[in-house]
mmCIF file of C-alpha atoms and ligand atoms in Angstrom:
data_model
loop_
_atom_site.group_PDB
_atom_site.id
_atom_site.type_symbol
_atom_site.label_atom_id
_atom_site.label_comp_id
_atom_site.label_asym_id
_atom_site.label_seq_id
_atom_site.Cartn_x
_atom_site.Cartn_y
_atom_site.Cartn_z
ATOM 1 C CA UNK A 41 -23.655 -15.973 7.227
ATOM 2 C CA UNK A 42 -21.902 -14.742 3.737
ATOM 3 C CA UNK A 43 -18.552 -13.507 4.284
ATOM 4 C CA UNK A 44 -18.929 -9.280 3.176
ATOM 5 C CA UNK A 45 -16.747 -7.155 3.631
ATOM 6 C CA UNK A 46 -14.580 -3.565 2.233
ATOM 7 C CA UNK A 47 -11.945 -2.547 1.342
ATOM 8 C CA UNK A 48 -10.010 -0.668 4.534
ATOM 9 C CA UNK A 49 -7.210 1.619 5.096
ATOM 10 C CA UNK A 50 -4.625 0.134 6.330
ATOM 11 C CA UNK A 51 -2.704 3.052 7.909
ATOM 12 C CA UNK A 52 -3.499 2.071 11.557
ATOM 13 C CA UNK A 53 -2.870 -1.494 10.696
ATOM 14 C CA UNK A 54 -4.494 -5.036 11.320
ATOM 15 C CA UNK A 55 -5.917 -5.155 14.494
ATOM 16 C CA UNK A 56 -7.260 -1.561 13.909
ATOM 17 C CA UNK A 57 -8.582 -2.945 10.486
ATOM 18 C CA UNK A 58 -10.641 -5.986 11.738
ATOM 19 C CA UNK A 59 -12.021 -3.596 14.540
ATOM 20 C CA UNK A 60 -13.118 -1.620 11.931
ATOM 21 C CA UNK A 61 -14.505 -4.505 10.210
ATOM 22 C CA UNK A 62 -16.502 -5.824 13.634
ATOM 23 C CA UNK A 63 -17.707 -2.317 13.686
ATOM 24 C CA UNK A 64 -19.751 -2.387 10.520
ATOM 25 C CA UNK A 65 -21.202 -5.616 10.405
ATOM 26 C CA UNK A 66 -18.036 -7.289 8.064
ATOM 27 C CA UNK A 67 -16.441 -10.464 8.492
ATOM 28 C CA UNK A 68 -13.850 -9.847 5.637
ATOM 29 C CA UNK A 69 -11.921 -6.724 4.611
ATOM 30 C CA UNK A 70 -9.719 -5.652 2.053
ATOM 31 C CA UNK A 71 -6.825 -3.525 2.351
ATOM 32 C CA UNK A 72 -3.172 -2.119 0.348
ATOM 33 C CA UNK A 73 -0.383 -3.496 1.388
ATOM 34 C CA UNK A 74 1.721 -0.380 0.774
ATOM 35 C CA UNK A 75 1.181 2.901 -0.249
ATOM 36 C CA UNK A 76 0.711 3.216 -4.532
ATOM 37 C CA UNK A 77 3.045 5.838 -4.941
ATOM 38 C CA UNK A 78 6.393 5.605 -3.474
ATOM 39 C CA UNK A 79 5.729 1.341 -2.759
ATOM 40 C CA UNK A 80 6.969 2.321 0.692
ATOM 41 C CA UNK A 81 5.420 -0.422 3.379
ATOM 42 C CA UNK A 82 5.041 0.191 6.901
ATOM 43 C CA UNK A 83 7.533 -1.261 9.491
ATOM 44 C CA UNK A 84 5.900 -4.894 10.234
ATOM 45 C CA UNK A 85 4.397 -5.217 13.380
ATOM 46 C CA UNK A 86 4.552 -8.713 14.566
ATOM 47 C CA UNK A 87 2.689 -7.917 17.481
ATOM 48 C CA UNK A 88 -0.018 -5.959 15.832
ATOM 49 C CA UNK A 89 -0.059 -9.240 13.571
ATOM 50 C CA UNK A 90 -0.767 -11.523 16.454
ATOM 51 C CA UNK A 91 -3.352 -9.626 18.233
ATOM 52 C CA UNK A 92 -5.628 -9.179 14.783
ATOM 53 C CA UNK A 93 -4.865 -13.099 14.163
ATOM 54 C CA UNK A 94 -6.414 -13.611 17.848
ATOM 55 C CA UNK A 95 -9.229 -11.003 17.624
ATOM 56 C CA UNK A 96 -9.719 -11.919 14.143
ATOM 57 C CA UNK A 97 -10.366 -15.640 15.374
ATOM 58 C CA UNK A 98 -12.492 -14.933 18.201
ATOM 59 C CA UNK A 99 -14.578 -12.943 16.040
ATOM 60 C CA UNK A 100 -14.951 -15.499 13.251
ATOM 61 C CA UNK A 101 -13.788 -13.695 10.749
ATOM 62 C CA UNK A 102 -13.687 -15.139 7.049
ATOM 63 C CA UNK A 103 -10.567 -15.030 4.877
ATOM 64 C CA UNK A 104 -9.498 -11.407 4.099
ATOM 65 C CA UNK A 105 -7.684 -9.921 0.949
ATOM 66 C CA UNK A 106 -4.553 -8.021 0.729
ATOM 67 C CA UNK A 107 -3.951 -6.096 -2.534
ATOM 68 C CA UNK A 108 -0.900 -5.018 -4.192
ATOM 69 C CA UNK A 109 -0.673 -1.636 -5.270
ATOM 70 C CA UNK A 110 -2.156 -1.418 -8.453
ATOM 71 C CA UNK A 111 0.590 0.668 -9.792
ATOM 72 C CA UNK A 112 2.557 -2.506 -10.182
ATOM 73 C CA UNK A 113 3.221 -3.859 -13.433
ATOM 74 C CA UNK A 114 4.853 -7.123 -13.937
ATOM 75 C CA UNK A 115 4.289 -6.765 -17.797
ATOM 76 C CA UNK A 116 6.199 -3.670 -18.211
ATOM 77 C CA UNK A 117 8.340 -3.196 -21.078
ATOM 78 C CA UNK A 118 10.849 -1.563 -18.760
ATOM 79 C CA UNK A 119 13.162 -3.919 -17.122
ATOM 80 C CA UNK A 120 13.344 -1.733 -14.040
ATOM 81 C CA UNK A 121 9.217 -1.855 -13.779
ATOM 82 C CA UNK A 122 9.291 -5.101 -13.730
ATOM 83 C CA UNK A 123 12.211 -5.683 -11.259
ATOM 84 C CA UNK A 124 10.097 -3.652 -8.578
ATOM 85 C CA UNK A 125 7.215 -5.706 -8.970
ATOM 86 C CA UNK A 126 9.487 -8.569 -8.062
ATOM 87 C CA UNK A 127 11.010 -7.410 -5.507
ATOM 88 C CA UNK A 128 7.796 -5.588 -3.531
ATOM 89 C CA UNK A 129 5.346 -8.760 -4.341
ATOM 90 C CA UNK A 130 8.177 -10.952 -2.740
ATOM 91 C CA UNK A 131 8.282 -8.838 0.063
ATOM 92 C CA UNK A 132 4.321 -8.573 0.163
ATOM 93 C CA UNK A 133 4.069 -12.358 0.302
ATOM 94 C CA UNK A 134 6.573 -12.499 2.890
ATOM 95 C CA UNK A 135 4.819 -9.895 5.296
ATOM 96 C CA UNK A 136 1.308 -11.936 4.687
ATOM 97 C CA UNK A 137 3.265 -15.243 6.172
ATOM 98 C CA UNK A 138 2.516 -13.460 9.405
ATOM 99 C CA UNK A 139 -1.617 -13.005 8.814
ATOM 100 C CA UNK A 140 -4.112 -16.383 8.964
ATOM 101 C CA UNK A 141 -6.167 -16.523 6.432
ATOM 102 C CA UNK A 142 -5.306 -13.696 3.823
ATOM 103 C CA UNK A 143 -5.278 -13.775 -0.092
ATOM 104 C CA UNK A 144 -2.764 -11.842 -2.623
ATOM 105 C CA UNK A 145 -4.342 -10.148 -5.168
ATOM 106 C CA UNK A 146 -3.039 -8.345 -8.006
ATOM 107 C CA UNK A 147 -3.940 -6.784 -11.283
ATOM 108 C CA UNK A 148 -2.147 -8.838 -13.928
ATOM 109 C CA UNK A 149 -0.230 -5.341 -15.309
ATOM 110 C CA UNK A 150 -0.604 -3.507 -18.770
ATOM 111 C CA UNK A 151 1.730 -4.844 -21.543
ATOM 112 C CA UNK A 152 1.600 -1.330 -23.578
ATOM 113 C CA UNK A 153 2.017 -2.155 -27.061
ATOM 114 C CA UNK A 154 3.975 -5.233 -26.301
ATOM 115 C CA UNK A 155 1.498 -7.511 -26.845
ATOM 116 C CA UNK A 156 -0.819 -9.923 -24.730
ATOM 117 C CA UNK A 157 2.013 -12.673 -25.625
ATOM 118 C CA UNK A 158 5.070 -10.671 -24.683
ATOM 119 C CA UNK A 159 3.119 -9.485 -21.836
ATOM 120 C CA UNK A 160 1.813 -12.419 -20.675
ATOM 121 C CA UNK A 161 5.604 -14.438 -20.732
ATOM 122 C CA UNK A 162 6.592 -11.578 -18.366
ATOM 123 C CA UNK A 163 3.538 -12.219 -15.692
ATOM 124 C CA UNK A 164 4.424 -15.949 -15.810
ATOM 125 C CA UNK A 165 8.358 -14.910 -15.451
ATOM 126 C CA UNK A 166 6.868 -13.039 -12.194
ATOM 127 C CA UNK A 167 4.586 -15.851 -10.879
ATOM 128 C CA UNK A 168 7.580 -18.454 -10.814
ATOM 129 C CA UNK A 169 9.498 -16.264 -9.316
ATOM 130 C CA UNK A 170 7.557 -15.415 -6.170
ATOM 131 C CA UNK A 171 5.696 -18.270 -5.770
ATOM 132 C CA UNK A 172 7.386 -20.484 -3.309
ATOM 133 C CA UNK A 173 5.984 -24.151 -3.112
ATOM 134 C CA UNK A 174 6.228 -23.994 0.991
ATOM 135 C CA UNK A 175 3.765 -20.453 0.854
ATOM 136 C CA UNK A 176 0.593 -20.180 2.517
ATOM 137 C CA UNK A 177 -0.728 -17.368 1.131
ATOM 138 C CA UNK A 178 -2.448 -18.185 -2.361
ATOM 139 C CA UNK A 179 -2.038 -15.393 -4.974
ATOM 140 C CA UNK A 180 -5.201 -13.842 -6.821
ATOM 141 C CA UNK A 181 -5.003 -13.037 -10.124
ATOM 142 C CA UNK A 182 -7.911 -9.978 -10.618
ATOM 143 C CA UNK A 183 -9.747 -10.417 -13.805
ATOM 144 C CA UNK A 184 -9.614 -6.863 -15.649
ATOM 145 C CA UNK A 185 -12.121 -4.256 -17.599
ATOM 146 C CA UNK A 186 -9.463 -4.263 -20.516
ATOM 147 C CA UNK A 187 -8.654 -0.495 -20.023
ATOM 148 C CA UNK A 188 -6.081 0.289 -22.442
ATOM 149 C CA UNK A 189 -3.372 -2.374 -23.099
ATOM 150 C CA UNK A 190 -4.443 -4.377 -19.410
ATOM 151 C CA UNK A 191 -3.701 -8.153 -19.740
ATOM 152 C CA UNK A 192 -6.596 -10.394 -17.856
ATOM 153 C CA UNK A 193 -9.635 -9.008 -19.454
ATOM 154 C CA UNK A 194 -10.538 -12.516 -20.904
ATOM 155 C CA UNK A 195 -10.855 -15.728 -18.494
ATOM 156 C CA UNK A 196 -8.600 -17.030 -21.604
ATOM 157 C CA UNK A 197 -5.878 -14.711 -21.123
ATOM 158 C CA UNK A 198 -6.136 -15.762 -17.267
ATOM 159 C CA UNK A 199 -5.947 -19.507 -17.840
ATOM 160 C CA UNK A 200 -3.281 -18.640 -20.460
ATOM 161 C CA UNK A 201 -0.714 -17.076 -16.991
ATOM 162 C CA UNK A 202 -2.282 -19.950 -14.870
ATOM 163 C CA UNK A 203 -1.266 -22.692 -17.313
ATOM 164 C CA UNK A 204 2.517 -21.959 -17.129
ATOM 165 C CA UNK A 205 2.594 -20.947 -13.858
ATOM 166 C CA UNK A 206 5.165 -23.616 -11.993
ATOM 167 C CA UNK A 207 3.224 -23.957 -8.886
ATOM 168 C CA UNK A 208 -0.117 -23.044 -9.977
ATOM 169 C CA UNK A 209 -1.902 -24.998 -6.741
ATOM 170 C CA UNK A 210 -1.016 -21.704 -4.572
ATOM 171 C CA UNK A 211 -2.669 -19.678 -7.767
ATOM 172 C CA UNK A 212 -6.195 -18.563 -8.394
ATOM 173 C CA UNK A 213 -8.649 -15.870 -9.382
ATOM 174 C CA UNK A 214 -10.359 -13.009 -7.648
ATOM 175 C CA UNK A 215 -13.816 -11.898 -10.008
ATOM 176 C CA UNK A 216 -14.762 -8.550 -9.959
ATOM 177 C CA UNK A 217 -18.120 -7.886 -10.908
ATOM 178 C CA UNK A 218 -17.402 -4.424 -12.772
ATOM 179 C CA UNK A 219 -14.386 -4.974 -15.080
ATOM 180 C CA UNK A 220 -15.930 -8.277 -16.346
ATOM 181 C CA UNK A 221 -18.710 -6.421 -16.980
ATOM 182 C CA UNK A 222 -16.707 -3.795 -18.294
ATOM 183 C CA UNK A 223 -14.701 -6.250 -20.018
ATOM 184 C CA UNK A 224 -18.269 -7.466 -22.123
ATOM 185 C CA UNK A 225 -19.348 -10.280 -19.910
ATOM 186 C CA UNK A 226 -22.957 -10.078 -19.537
ATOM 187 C CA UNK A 227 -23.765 -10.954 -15.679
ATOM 188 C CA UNK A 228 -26.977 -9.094 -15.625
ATOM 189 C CA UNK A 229 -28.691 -10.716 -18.675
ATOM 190 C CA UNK A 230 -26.704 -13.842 -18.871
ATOM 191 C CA UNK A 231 -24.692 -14.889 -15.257
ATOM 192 C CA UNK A 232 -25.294 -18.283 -15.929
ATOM 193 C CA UNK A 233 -23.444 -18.361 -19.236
ATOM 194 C CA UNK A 234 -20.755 -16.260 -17.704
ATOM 195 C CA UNK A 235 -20.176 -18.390 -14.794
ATOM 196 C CA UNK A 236 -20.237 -21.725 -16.908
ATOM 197 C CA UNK A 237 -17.652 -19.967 -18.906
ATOM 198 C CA UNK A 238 -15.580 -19.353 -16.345
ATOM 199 C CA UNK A 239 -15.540 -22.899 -14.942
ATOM 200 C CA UNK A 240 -15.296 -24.410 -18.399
ATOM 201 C CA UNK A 241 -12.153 -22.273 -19.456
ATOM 202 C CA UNK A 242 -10.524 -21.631 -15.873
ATOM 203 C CA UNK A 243 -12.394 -23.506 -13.855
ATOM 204 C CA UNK A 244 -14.568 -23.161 -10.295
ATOM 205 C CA UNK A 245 -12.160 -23.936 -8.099
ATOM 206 C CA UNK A 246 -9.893 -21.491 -8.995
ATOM 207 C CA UNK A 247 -12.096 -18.567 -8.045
ATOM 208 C CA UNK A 248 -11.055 -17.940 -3.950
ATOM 209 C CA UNK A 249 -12.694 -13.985 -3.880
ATOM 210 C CA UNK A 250 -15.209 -11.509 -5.498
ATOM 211 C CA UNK A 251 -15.187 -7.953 -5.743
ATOM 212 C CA UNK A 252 -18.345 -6.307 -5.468
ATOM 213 C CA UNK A 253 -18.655 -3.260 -7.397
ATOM 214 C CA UNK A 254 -21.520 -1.714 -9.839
ATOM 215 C CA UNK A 255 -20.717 -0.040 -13.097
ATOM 216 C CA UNK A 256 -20.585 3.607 -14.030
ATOM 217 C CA UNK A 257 -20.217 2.707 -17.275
ATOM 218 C CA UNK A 258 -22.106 0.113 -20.089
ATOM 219 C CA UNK A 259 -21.537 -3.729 -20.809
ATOM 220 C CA UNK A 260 -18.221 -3.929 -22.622
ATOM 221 C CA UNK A 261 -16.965 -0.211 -22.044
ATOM 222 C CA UNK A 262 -13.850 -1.356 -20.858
ATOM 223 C CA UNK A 263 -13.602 1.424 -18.823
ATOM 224 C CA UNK A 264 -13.222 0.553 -14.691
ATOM 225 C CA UNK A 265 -15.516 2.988 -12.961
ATOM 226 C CA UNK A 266 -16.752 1.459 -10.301
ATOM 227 C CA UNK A 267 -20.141 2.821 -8.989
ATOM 228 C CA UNK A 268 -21.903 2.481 -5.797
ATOM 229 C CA UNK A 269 -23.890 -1.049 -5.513
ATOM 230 C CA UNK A 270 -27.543 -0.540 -6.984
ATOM 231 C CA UNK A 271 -26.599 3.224 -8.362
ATOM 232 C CA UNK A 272 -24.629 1.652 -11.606
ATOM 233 C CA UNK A 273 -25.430 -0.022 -14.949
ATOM 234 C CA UNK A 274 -25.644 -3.446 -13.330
ATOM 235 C CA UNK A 275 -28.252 -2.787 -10.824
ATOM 236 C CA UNK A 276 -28.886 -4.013 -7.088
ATOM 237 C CA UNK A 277 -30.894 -7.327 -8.913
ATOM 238 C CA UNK A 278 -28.251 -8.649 -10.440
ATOM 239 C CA UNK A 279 -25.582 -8.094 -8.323
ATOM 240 C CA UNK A 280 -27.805 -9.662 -5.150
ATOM 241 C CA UNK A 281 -28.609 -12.661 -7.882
ATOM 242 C CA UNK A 282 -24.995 -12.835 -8.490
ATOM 243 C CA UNK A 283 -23.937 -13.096 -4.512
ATOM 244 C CA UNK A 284 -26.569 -15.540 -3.775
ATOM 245 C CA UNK A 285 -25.319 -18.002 -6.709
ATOM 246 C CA UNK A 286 -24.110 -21.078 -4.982
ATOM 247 C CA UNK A 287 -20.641 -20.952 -6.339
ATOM 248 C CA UNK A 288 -20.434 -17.285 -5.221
ATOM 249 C CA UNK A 289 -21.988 -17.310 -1.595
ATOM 250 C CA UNK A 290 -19.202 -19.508 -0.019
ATOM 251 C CA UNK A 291 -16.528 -16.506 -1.183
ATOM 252 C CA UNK A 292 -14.957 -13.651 0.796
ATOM 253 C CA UNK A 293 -17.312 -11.263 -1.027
ATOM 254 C CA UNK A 294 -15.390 -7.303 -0.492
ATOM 255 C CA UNK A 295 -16.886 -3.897 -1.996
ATOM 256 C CA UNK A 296 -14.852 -1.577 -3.479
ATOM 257 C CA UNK A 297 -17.773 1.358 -4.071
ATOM 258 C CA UNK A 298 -16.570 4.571 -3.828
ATOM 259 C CA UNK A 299 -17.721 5.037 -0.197
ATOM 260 C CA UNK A 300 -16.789 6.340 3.433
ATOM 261 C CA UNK A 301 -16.968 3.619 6.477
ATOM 262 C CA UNK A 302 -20.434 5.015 7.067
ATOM 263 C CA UNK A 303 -21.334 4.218 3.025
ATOM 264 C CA UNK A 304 -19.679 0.723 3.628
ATOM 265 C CA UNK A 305 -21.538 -0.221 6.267
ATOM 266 C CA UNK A 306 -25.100 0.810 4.475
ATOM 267 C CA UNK A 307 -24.327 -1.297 1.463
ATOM 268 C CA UNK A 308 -23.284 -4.392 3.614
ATOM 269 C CA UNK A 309 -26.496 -3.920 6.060
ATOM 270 C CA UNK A 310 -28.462 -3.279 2.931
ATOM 271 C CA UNK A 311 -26.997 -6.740 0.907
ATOM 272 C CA UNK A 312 -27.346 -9.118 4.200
ATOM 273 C CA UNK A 313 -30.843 -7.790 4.236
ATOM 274 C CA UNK A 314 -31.539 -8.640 0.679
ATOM 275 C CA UNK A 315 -29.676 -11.805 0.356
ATOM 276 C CA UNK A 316 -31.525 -12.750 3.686
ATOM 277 C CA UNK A 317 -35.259 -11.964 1.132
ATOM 278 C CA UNK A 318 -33.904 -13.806 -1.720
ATOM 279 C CA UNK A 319 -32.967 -17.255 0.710
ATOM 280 C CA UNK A 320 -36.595 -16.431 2.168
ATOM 281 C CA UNK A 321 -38.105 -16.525 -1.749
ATOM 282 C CA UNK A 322 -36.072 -19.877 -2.749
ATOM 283 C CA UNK A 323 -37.125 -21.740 0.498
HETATM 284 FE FE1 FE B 286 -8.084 -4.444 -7.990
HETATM 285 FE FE1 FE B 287 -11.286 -4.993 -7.964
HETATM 286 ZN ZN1 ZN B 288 -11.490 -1.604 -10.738
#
């Protein structure tokens, strides 16, 4: 069975999370590890930790992915911005040391008139930082829509932070399905250019996670407006086509439509049911 999942709140924490998950027919989830504004985490629960681990297990649950807040940004031009990004991913990766199976992903940061270069020497400054040989958890760079100044809009400008990144083997890449369409990669017309692409200049087996997410807005907008899955300018074809790619299908697949629980577990009822038609057609 594909691994599908959403993105969760995480304010009752894990166990409540992968109950949740059970609940509406996922075997991955998503979640924040701390609250945008104000970066403050909750106290960690080691037992809440252990039970989801256990109940996580017994349920056969996939690989899940935590997500820093996306208020972080590592390419700052202020010292101070970047020192907290430090500081909280450190702490992030610490806290995850405690959860089987989970992914780090972030959003490579804005470099604001700095320059992809300047910007891009401060994400690697970041990544050999945190990154600890001895880690479990691998960190996700997010590719980007390329919204104002934000570095990682190009699978070149990802290779570029993954190439001087000291321990690189705990590093890869989570694809998200509207900002590389948003970012002018053309996965409804063309997703087998896109995806050689992506293994020619980054490579396959540094993609660990894909975010599922239609477009509000056209093929290189680089705008970020995700839309529910089917309602958006990529369409329910070509995002089931893209799931059911062989390269794709093995991933922790997570929306992140703007939905409620009851929304979520639609869409994921409504993809198993397609993907399950489109295995039937191929047989
Ligand atoms: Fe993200
Ligand atoms: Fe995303
Ligand atoms: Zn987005």
């Amino acid at each position: 069975m594909m691994t599908l999942g959403c993105h969760l709140s995480a304010a009752n924490g894990y166990l409540s999370m992968g109950e949740e998950a059970i609940s509406i027919d996922a075997n991955t989830f998503q979640f924040f590890t701390r609250n945008p504004r104000g970066f403050k985490a909750k106290e960690l629960d080691i037992d809440d930790c252990e039970a989801f681990n256990k109940y996580w297990a017994e349920h056969d649950g996939g690989k899940i992915v935590a997500h820093a807040p996306y208020t972080l940004n590592a390419c700052s031009a202020d010292q101070k911005v970047r020192e907290l990004a430090h500081m909280i991913m450190k702490d992030d990766i610490e806290r995850l040391s405690h959860i089987n199976g989970v992914y780090y992903n972030f959003h490579p940061g804005s470099h604001v008139k700095q320059g992809v270069e300047i910007g891009t020497d401060y994400i690697v400054q970041l990544l050999n930082d945190i990154i600890k040989p001895e880690q479990t958890t691998i960190v996700l760079l997010e590719t980007m829509a390329g919204k104002g100044s934000e570095i990682g809009r190009t699978f070149e400008e990802l290779r570029a932070i993954i190439d001087r990144t000291e321990h690189s083997e705990k590093l890869g890449v989570c694809l998200d399905t509207c900002h590389i369409f948003d970012g002018g990669y053309d996965i409804v017309n063309n997703a087998d250019n896109v995806m050689e692409e992506f293994d020619k200049v980054i490579g396959l087996d540094r993609l660990y996670a894909v975010h599922l997410n239609d477009s509000k807005n056209k093929l290189g907008s680089h705008k970020d407006r995700h839309e529910l899955i089917g309602k958006g300018e990529i369409g329910l074809d070509a995002l089931v086509s893209f799931i059911s790619r062989d390269e794709i299908k093995k991933l922790p697949i997570i929306l992140e439509t703007p939905n409620d629980l009851p929304g979520y577990k639609d869409e994921i009822s409504m993809l198993r049911a397609a993907l399950n038609q489109c295995v039937m057609r191929n047989a």
